[in-house]
Tab-separated table of C-alpha atoms in Angstrom:
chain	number	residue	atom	x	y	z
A	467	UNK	CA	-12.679	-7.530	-8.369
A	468	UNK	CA	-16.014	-8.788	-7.211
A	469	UNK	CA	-17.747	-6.111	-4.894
A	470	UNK	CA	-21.166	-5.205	-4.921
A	471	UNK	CA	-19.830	-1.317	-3.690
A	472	UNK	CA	-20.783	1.516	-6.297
A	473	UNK	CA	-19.266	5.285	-6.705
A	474	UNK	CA	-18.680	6.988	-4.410
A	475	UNK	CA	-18.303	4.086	-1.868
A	476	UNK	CA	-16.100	1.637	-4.315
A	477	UNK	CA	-12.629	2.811	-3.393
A	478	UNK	CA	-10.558	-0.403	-5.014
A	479	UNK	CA	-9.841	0.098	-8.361
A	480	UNK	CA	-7.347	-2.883	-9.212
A	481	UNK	CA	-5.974	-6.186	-8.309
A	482	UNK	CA	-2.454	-5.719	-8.832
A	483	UNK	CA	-0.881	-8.595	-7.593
A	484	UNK	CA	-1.837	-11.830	-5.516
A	485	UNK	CA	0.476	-14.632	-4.134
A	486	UNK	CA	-0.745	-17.201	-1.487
A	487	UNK	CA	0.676	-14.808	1.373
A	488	UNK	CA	0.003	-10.803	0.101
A	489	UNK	CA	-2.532	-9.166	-2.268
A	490	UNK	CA	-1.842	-5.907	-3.674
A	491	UNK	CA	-4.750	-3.532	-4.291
A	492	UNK	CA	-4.958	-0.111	-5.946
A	493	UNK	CA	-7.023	2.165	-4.243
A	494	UNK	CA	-8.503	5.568	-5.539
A	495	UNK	CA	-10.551	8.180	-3.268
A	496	UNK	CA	-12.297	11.117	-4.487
A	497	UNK	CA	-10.344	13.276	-2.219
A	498	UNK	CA	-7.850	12.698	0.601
A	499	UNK	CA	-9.051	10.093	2.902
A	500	UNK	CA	-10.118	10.244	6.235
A	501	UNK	CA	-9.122	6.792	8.583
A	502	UNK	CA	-12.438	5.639	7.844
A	503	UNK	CA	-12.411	5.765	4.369
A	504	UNK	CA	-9.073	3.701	4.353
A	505	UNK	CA	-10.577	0.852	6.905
A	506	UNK	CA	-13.426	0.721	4.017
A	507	UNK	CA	-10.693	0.525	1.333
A	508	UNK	CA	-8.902	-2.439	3.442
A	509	UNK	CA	-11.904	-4.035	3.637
A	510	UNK	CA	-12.605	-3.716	0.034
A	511	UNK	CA	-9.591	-5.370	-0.613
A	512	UNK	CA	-9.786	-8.700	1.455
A	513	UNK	CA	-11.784	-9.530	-1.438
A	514	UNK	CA	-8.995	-9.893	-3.478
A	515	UNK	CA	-8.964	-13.714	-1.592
A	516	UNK	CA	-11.945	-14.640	-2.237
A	517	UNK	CA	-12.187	-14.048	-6.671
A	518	UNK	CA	-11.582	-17.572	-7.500
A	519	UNK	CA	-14.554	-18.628	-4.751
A	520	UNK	CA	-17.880	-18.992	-6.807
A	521	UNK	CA	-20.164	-19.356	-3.488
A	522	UNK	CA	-19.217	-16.435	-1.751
A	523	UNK	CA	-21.765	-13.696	-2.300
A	524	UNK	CA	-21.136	-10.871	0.370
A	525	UNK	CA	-18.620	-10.294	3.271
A	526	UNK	CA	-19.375	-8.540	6.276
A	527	UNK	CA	-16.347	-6.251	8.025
A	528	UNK	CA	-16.795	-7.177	11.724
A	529	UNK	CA	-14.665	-5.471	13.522
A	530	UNK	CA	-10.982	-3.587	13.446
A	531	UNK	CA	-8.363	-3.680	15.517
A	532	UNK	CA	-4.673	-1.643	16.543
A	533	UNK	CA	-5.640	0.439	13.231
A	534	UNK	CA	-2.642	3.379	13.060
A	535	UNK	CA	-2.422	6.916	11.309
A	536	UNK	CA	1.439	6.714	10.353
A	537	UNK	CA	1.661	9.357	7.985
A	538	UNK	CA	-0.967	12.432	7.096
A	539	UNK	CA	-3.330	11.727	4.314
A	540	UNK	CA	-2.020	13.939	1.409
A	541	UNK	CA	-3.108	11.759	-2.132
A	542	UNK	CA	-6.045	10.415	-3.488
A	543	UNK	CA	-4.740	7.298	-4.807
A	544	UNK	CA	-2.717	4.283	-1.894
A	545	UNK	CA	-2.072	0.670	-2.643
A	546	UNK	CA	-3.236	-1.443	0.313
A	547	UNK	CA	-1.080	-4.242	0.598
A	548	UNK	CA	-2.939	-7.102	2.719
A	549	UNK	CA	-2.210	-10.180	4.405
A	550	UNK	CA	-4.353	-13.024	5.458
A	551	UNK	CA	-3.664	-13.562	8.894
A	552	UNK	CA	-5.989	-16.335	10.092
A	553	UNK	CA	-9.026	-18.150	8.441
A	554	UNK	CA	-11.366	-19.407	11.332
A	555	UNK	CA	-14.895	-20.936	9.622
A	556	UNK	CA	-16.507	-18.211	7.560
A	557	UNK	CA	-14.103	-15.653	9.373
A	558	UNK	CA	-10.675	-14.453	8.564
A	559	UNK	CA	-8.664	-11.923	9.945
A	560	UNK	CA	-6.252	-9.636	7.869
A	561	UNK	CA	-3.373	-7.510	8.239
A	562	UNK	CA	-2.891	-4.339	6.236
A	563	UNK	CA	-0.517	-1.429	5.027
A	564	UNK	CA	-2.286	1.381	3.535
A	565	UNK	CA	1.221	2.327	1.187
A	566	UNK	CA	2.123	5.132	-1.223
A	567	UNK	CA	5.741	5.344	-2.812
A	568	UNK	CA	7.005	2.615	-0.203
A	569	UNK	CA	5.737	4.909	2.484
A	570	UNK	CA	3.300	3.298	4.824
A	571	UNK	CA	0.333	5.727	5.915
A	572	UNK	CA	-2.117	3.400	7.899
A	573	UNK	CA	-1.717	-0.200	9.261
A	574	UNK	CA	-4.224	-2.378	11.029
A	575	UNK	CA	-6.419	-5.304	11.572
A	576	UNK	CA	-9.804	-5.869	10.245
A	577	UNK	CA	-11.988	-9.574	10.551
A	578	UNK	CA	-14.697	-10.365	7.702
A	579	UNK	CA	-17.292	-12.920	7.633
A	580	UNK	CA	-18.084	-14.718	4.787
A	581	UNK	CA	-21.897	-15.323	3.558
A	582	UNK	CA	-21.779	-18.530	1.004
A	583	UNK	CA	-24.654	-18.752	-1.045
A	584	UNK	CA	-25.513	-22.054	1.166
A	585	UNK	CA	-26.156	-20.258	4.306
A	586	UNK	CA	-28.736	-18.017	2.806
């Protein structure tokens, strides 16, 4: 996946699967992560929408929204499955499921913006 995040930051490892409603994304973190680390890690993943776009060059997380601890945060390695909600201009809004073994552990709402290499 395209992301400008380096070690120890980077925390999406893999697209592992992408159909026009869900995109599954393998996540690894150095040790168990905290809520913040997996809002980062959802974040990460929205890119998984945005691979086949050759003008986007960075997205900004704006804000999050109803995010949920479900479960504690016992592993090192989730798979955030994420939803694109709404697309409003340069904006979109996702939904996503922080999962391991079909348990969920986190859920929530996060908006990016999109920078195109046109508005720079």
């Amino acid at each position: 996946m395209k992301l400008p995040h380096q070690e120890p930051i980077r925390f999406v490892k893999e697209l592992l699967e992408i159909d026009a409603e869900y995109a599954f994304v393998s996540c690894i973190f150095p040790h168990s992560p905290t809520l913040a680390m997996v809002c980062e890690a959802a974040a990460q993943s929205s890119a998984a929408f945005a691979q086949d776009d050759k003008n986007i060059t960075m997205g900004f997380l704006v804000s999050l929204k109803d995010i949920e601890l479900l479960n504690n945060l016992v592993y090192d390695n989730y798979i955030i499955k994420i939803k694109r909600e709404m697309v409003f201009g340069s904006m979109s809004e996702f939904r996503f499921e922080l999962l391991n073994n079909s348990t969920i552990y986190a859920t929530g709402n996060l908006v990016i913006a999109l920078q195109d290499e046109n508005s720079k």
